[in-house]
CSV table of C-alpha atoms in Angstrom, one decimal:
chain,number,residue,atom,x,y,z
A,1,MET,CA,-88.2,28.2,43.9
A,2,THR,CA,-90.6,30.3,41.9
A,3,LYS,CA,-92.0,33.5,43.2
A,4,GLY,CA,-95.7,33.5,44.1
A,5,LYS,CA,-97.9,35.6,41.9
A,6,LYS,CA,-99.2,38.8,43.4
A,7,ASP,CA,-102.5,40.6,42.8
A,8,CYS,CA,-102.2,43.3,40.1
A,9,PHE,CA,-104.4,45.2,37.7
A,10,VAL,CA,-103.9,47.4,34.6
A,11,ILE,CA,-104.8,51.1,33.9
A,12,GLU,CA,-104.7,52.2,30.3
A,13,LEU,CA,-104.3,55.9,29.5
A,14,LYS,CA,-104.1,57.5,26.1
A,15,LEU,CA,-100.8,59.3,25.2
A,16,LEU,CA,-101.1,63.0,23.9
A,17,ILE,CA,-98.2,63.1,21.5
A,18,ASP,CA,-97.0,65.3,18.6
A,19,THR,CA,-96.2,64.0,15.1
A,20,TRP,CA,-92.5,63.9,15.7
A,21,GLN,CA,-93.0,62.0,18.9
A,22,LYS,CA,-95.2,59.5,17.0
A,23,ASP,CA,-92.5,59.0,14.4
A,24,ILE,CA,-89.9,58.2,17.1
A,25,LEU,CA,-92.2,55.8,18.8
A,26,LEU,CA,-92.9,54.0,15.5
A,27,LYS,CA,-89.2,53.8,14.9
A,28,ARG,CA,-88.6,52.4,18.4
A,29,PHE,CA,-91.3,49.8,18.0
A,30,GLU,CA,-89.7,48.6,14.7
A,31,ILE,CA,-86.2,48.5,16.4
A,32,ALA,CA,-87.8,46.3,19.2
A,33,ARG,CA,-89.3,44.0,16.5
A,34,THR,CA,-85.9,43.7,15.0
A,35,LEU,CA,-84.3,42.8,18.3
A,36,TYR,CA,-87.1,40.3,18.9
A,37,ASN,CA,-86.5,38.6,15.5
A,38,ILE,CA,-82.7,38.5,15.9
A,39,THR,CA,-83.0,36.9,19.3
A,40,LEU,CA,-85.6,34.4,18.2
A,41,SER,CA,-83.5,33.5,15.2
A,42,TYR,CA,-80.5,32.8,17.4
A,43,ALA,CA,-82.7,30.7,19.8
A,44,VAL,CA,-84.2,28.7,16.9
A,45,LYS,CA,-80.6,28.1,15.5
A,46,GLN,CA,-79.4,26.9,18.8
A,47,TYR,CA,-82.4,24.6,19.2
A,48,THR,CA,-81.7,23.1,15.8
A,49,LEU,CA,-78.1,22.4,16.7
A,50,MET,CA,-79.2,20.9,20.0
A,51,GLN,CA,-81.6,18.5,18.2
A,52,GLU,CA,-78.7,17.4,16.1
A,53,SER,CA,-76.6,16.6,19.1
A,54,LYS,CA,-76.2,12.8,19.7
A,55,HIS,CA,-75.9,13.3,23.4
A,56,TYR,CA,-79.2,15.2,23.5
A,57,ARG,CA,-81.0,12.6,21.5
A,58,LYS,CA,-79.7,9.8,23.7
A,59,GLN,CA,-80.8,11.6,26.9
A,60,LEU,CA,-84.2,12.4,25.4
A,61,ARG,CA,-84.8,8.7,24.6
A,62,CYS,CA,-83.8,7.9,28.2
A,63,TYR,CA,-86.2,10.5,29.5
A,64,GLN,CA,-89.1,9.1,27.4
A,65,LYS,CA,-88.2,5.5,28.6
A,66,ALA,CA,-88.1,6.6,32.2
A,67,LYS,CA,-91.4,8.4,31.8
A,68,LYS,CA,-93.0,5.4,30.3
A,69,SER,CA,-91.8,3.1,33.0
A,70,ASN,CA,-92.7,5.7,35.7
A,71,ASP,CA,-89.2,5.6,37.2
A,72,THR,CA,-89.2,8.8,39.3
A,73,LYS,CA,-85.5,8.8,40.2
A,74,GLU,CA,-84.3,8.2,36.7
A,75,LEU,CA,-86.8,10.7,35.3
A,76,LYS,CA,-85.5,13.4,37.6
A,77,GLN,CA,-81.9,12.7,36.9
A,78,THR,CA,-82.5,12.6,33.1
A,79,ALA,CA,-84.5,15.9,33.3
A,80,ASN,CA,-81.6,17.6,35.0
A,81,GLU,CA,-79.2,16.3,32.3
A,82,LEU,CA,-81.5,17.6,29.6
A,83,ASP,CA,-81.5,21.0,31.4
A,84,THR,CA,-77.7,21.1,31.5
A,85,ILE,CA,-77.5,20.3,27.8
A,86,ARG,CA,-80.1,23.0,27.0
A,87,GLN,CA,-78.2,25.6,28.9
A,88,SER,CA,-74.9,24.6,27.2
A,89,PHE,CA,-76.6,25.6,23.9
A,90,GLY,CA,-77.6,29.0,25.4
A,91,LEU,CA,-81.2,28.3,25.7
A,92,SER,CA,-82.3,29.9,29.0
A,93,GLU,CA,-83.9,33.2,29.8
A,94,TYR,CA,-80.8,34.9,31.3
A,95,GLN,CA,-78.6,33.6,28.5
A,96,LEU,CA,-81.0,35.3,26.0
A,97,HIS,CA,-80.7,38.4,28.1
A,98,ALA,CA,-76.9,38.3,27.6
A,99,TYR,CA,-77.3,37.7,23.8
A,100,ILE,CA,-79.7,40.6,23.2
A,101,LYS,CA,-77.5,42.9,25.1
A,102,LYS,CA,-74.9,42.7,22.4
A,103,HIS,CA,-77.3,44.0,19.8
A,104,GLN,CA,-79.1,46.5,22.1
A,105,HIS,CA,-75.9,48.5,22.3
A,106,ASN,CA,-76.4,49.4,18.6
A,107,TYR,CA,-79.7,51.0,19.4
A,108,LYS,CA,-79.1,52.3,23.0
A,109,LYS,CA,-80.3,55.7,21.9
A,110,HIS,CA,-83.7,54.3,21.4
A,111,ILE,CA,-84.0,51.0,23.4
A,112,ASP,CA,-82.8,50.8,27.0
A,113,SER,CA,-81.4,47.7,28.6
A,114,ASN,CA,-84.5,46.9,30.7
A,115,THR,CA,-86.8,47.0,27.7
A,116,SER,CA,-84.5,44.8,25.7
A,117,GLN,CA,-84.4,42.2,28.5
A,118,LYS,CA,-88.2,42.2,28.5
A,119,ILE,CA,-88.0,41.6,24.8
A,120,ALA,CA,-85.7,38.6,25.4
A,121,SER,CA,-88.0,37.3,28.1
A,122,THR,CA,-90.9,37.4,25.5
A,123,VAL,CA,-88.7,35.4,23.2
A,124,TRP,CA,-87.9,32.9,25.9
A,125,LYS,CA,-91.7,32.3,26.4
A,126,ALA,CA,-92.0,31.5,22.8
A,127,VAL,CA,-88.9,29.2,23.0
A,128,GLN,CA,-90.4,27.4,26.0
A,129,ASP,CA,-93.5,26.5,23.9
A,130,VAL,CA,-91.1,25.0,21.2
A,131,LEU,CA,-89.0,23.1,23.8
A,132,PHE,CA,-91.8,21.7,26.1
A,133,LYS,CA,-95.0,21.9,24.0
A,134,GLY,CA,-93.8,21.2,20.5
A,135,SER,CA,-95.2,24.4,19.2
A,136,LYS,CA,-93.6,26.5,16.3
A,137,ALA,CA,-91.9,29.8,16.8
A,138,HIS,CA,-93.2,32.7,14.8
A,139,PHE,CA,-91.3,35.8,13.8
A,140,LYS,CA,-92.9,39.3,13.9
A,141,ARG,CA,-93.7,40.8,10.5
A,142,TYR,CA,-93.3,44.5,9.8
A,143,GLY,CA,-95.6,46.5,12.1
A,144,MET,CA,-96.8,43.5,14.0
A,145,LEU,CA,-95.1,44.3,17.3
A,146,HIS,CA,-97.9,46.1,19.3
A,147,SER,CA,-96.3,46.6,22.7
A,148,VAL,CA,-93.0,47.2,24.6
A,149,GLU,CA,-92.6,47.2,28.3
A,150,GLY,CA,-90.1,47.8,31.1
A,151,LYS,CA,-89.1,45.8,34.1
A,152,SER,CA,-89.9,48.4,36.8
A,153,ASN,CA,-91.0,52.0,37.2
A,154,LYS,CA,-87.5,53.1,38.3
A,155,ALA,CA,-85.6,52.8,34.9
A,156,GLY,CA,-86.4,52.6,31.3
A,157,ILE,CA,-90.1,53.4,30.6
A,158,ARG,CA,-91.3,55.3,33.7
A,159,PHE,CA,-94.5,57.1,34.7
A,160,LYS,CA,-94.2,60.0,37.1
A,161,GLU,CA,-96.6,62.9,37.8
A,162,ASN,CA,-98.8,62.1,34.8
A,163,ILE,CA,-95.9,62.0,32.4
A,164,VAL,CA,-94.2,59.0,30.7
A,165,TYR,CA,-90.4,59.2,30.4
A,166,TRP,CA,-88.5,56.9,28.0
A,167,ASN,CA,-85.0,57.6,26.7
A,168,GLY,CA,-85.3,61.4,26.2
A,169,LEU,CA,-89.0,61.3,25.3
A,170,THR,CA,-91.5,63.1,27.5
A,171,LEU,CA,-95.1,62.0,26.8
A,172,SER,CA,-98.2,63.4,28.4
A,173,VAL,CA,-101.2,61.3,29.2
A,174,ARG,CA,-104.9,62.0,29.2
A,175,ILE,CA,-106.7,61.6,32.5
A,176,ARG,CA,-110.4,62.7,32.7
A,177,LYS,CA,-111.2,65.0,35.7
A,178,GLN,CA,-114.1,62.9,36.8
A,179,ASP,CA,-112.3,59.5,36.5
A,180,LEU,CA,-112.2,58.6,40.2
A,181,PHE,CA,-111.0,55.1,39.5
A,182,VAL,CA,-107.7,56.2,37.9
A,183,LYS,CA,-107.1,58.9,40.6
A,184,GLU,CA,-107.7,56.4,43.5
A,185,SER,CA,-105.5,53.8,41.8
A,186,LEU,CA,-102.6,56.2,41.3
A,187,ALA,CA,-102.9,57.5,44.9
A,188,LEU,CA,-103.3,54.2,46.7
A,189,HIS,CA,-101.3,51.7,44.7
A,190,THR,CA,-97.7,51.3,43.4
A,191,ILE,CA,-96.8,51.1,39.8
A,192,LYS,CA,-94.9,47.8,39.0
A,193,TYR,CA,-94.0,48.6,35.5
A,194,CYS,CA,-95.2,50.5,32.4
A,195,ARG,CA,-96.2,49.1,29.0
A,196,LEU,CA,-96.5,51.1,25.8
A,197,VAL,CA,-99.2,49.9,23.4
A,198,LYS,CA,-99.6,50.7,19.7
A,199,LYS,CA,-103.2,50.5,18.3
A,200,GLU,CA,-104.4,51.2,14.8
A,201,ILE,CA,-107.7,53.0,14.9
A,202,ARG,CA,-109.3,53.9,11.5
A,203,GLY,CA,-105.9,53.7,9.8
A,204,ILE,CA,-104.2,56.0,12.4
A,205,HIS,CA,-101.6,54.8,14.9
A,206,THR,CA,-102.6,55.7,18.4
A,207,PHE,CA,-100.4,55.0,21.5
A,208,TYR,CA,-101.4,54.2,25.0
A,209,VAL,CA,-99.6,53.5,28.3
A,210,GLN,CA,-100.7,50.6,30.4
A,211,LEU,CA,-99.7,51.0,34.0
A,212,VAL,CA,-99.5,47.6,35.8
A,213,MET,CA,-100.5,48.3,39.4
A,214,GLU,CA,-99.8,46.3,42.6
A,215,GLY,CA,-102.7,45.1,44.7
A,216,ILE,CA,-106.5,44.8,44.2
A,217,PRO,CA,-108.2,47.5,42.1
A,218,PRO,CA,-110.4,50.0,43.9
A,219,ILE,CA,-114.2,49.8,43.6
A,220,LYS,CA,-115.6,52.1,40.9
A,221,ARG,CA,-117.5,55.1,42.0
A,222,ILE,CA,-120.2,57.4,40.5
A,223,PRO,CA,-118.4,60.7,39.7
A,224,SER,CA,-121.2,63.0,40.6
A,225,THR,CA,-122.0,61.5,44.0
A,226,GLY,CA,-118.9,59.4,44.9
A,227,ALA,CA,-121.0,56.5,45.8
A,228,PHE,CA,-120.1,52.9,44.8
A,229,ARG,CA,-121.2,52.1,41.3
A,230,HIS,CA,-122.0,48.5,42.2
A,231,SER,CA,-123.1,47.4,45.7
A,232,TYR,CA,-121.0,44.6,47.1
A,233,GLN,CA,-122.8,41.7,48.9
A,234,LYS,CA,-120.5,39.1,50.5
A,235,GLN,CA,-121.0,35.3,49.9
A,236,LYS,CA,-123.8,35.6,47.3
A,237,ARG,CA,-123.6,33.9,43.9
A,238,VAL,CA,-125.3,34.7,40.6
A,239,GLY,CA,-125.4,32.5,37.6
A,240,ILE,CA,-125.7,34.0,34.1
A,241,ASP,CA,-126.5,32.1,30.9
A,242,ILE,CA,-126.2,34.1,27.7
A,243,GLY,CA,-127.9,32.7,24.7
A,244,PRO,CA,-128.1,34.1,21.0
A,245,SER,CA,-131.2,36.1,21.7
A,246,THR,CA,-132.0,35.8,25.5
A,247,ILE,CA,-130.1,35.9,28.8
A,248,ALA,CA,-131.1,33.9,31.9
A,249,VAL,CA,-130.1,35.0,35.4
A,250,VAL,CA,-130.3,32.9,38.6
A,251,SER,CA,-129.6,34.1,42.1
A,252,GLU,CA,-130.5,33.0,45.6
A,253,GLU,CA,-133.4,35.4,45.6
A,254,THR,CA,-134.8,35.5,42.0
A,255,VAL,CA,-134.8,33.8,38.6
A,256,PHE,CA,-135.7,35.7,35.4
A,257,MET,CA,-135.1,35.6,31.6
A,258,GLN,CA,-134.7,38.7,29.4
A,259,GLN,CA,-134.5,39.2,25.7
A,260,LEU,CA,-131.3,40.6,24.4
A,261,ALA,CA,-131.7,43.9,22.5
A,262,PRO,CA,-135.6,44.0,22.7
A,263,GLU,CA,-135.7,47.2,20.7
A,264,VAL,CA,-134.1,45.6,17.6
A,265,PRO,CA,-136.9,44.5,15.2
A,266,LEU,CA,-137.0,40.9,14.2
A,267,LEU,CA,-137.1,40.6,10.3
A,268,GLU,CA,-137.2,36.8,10.0
A,269,LYS,CA,-140.4,36.7,8.0
A,270,GLN,CA,-139.1,39.3,5.5
A,271,LYS,CA,-135.9,37.3,5.2
A,272,ARG,CA,-137.7,34.1,4.4
A,273,HIS,CA,-139.7,35.8,1.6
A,274,LEU,CA,-136.5,37.2,0.1
A,275,LEU,CA,-134.6,33.9,0.3
A,276,ARG,CA,-137.6,32.1,-1.5
A,277,LYS,CA,-137.6,34.8,-4.1
A,278,LEU,CA,-133.9,34.5,-4.7
A,279,ASP,CA,-134.2,30.6,-5.0
A,280,ARG,CA,-137.1,31.0,-7.6
A,281,SER,CA,-135.0,33.4,-9.6
A,282,ARG,CA,-131.9,31.2,-9.5
A,283,ARG,CA,-133.9,28.1,-10.7
A,284,SER,CA,-135.6,30.0,-13.5
A,285,THR,CA,-132.3,31.4,-14.8
A,286,ASN,CA,-130.4,28.1,-14.5
A,287,PRO,CA,-133.0,25.4,-15.4
A,288,ASN,CA,-130.3,22.9,-16.7
A,289,ASN,CA,-128.4,22.9,-13.4
A,290,PHE,CA,-131.2,21.2,-11.4
A,291,LYS,CA,-132.4,17.6,-11.5
A,292,LYS,CA,-136.1,16.6,-11.9
A,293,ASP,CA,-136.5,16.3,-8.2
A,294,GLY,CA,-135.3,19.8,-7.6
A,295,THR,CA,-131.8,19.0,-6.3
A,296,ILE,CA,-128.7,20.7,-7.7
A,297,LYS,CA,-126.5,18.7,-10.1
A,298,HIS,CA,-123.0,18.1,-8.9
A,299,GLY,CA,-120.1,20.1,-10.4
A,300,VAL,CA,-122.2,23.1,-11.7
A,301,LYS,CA,-122.0,26.7,-10.8
A,302,LEU,CA,-125.1,28.8,-10.4
A,303,ARG,CA,-125.2,32.3,-11.8
């Protein structure tokens, strides 16, 4: 029986790190990418071997036949048999956890077991799309892994007293003094797990920590007064239709339409004059590329 999804929200905080800490984080992200590709390569290999199995192909044909005939009993029995075959080839989330553990020991100084299991879970999601949706698995290229995360806030990547701890690294975070939303969230909610995110801003690698919090996020307040930023009215609906140049709003009390970015000047007339000027210039410099009726001859390139 699957667990019900609980309400959660995310807080993102910038990490204040030195150059040597950034180098270690970049190295760990690359190790995580390597573990991802190794595990995915194993899963794809096992999936290929499973497809070559005569028993699997036979059960798959039976499943498709039962599905076409709408035989519920036969469909369930065949699906269970296919699951057994899949697990015999090591294609399940927990079997991928066991596989990645063998390789994680080689990098245990940088990647903890909880983080490696989350990497295996990410691989399993990709494998599920291959198994049940017919998608294609994609490997991560160099520098293309942008996040790593833990399983809880008790081991691995942890956040405690405004500091992130991860395998010997101690990383400070930036929290603005007037950010009441972050302060209320940390005071009133429990952290489920932490996620480290790598972003490239203007060619520079910047790292953030995303705290996945339990529950419903607090209402945002105005820092100077502490009042709610947006008033909440129960059981009232508002419809918004955003167009290319206008926005229409409909509520139970009013209806209005407003132009988007009214301070931006419209230069449509000047654009039309310039386009006509360019067209005249193109036709005068390429007279042999146009027919008598003014249309362009096929297979020619205009200068």
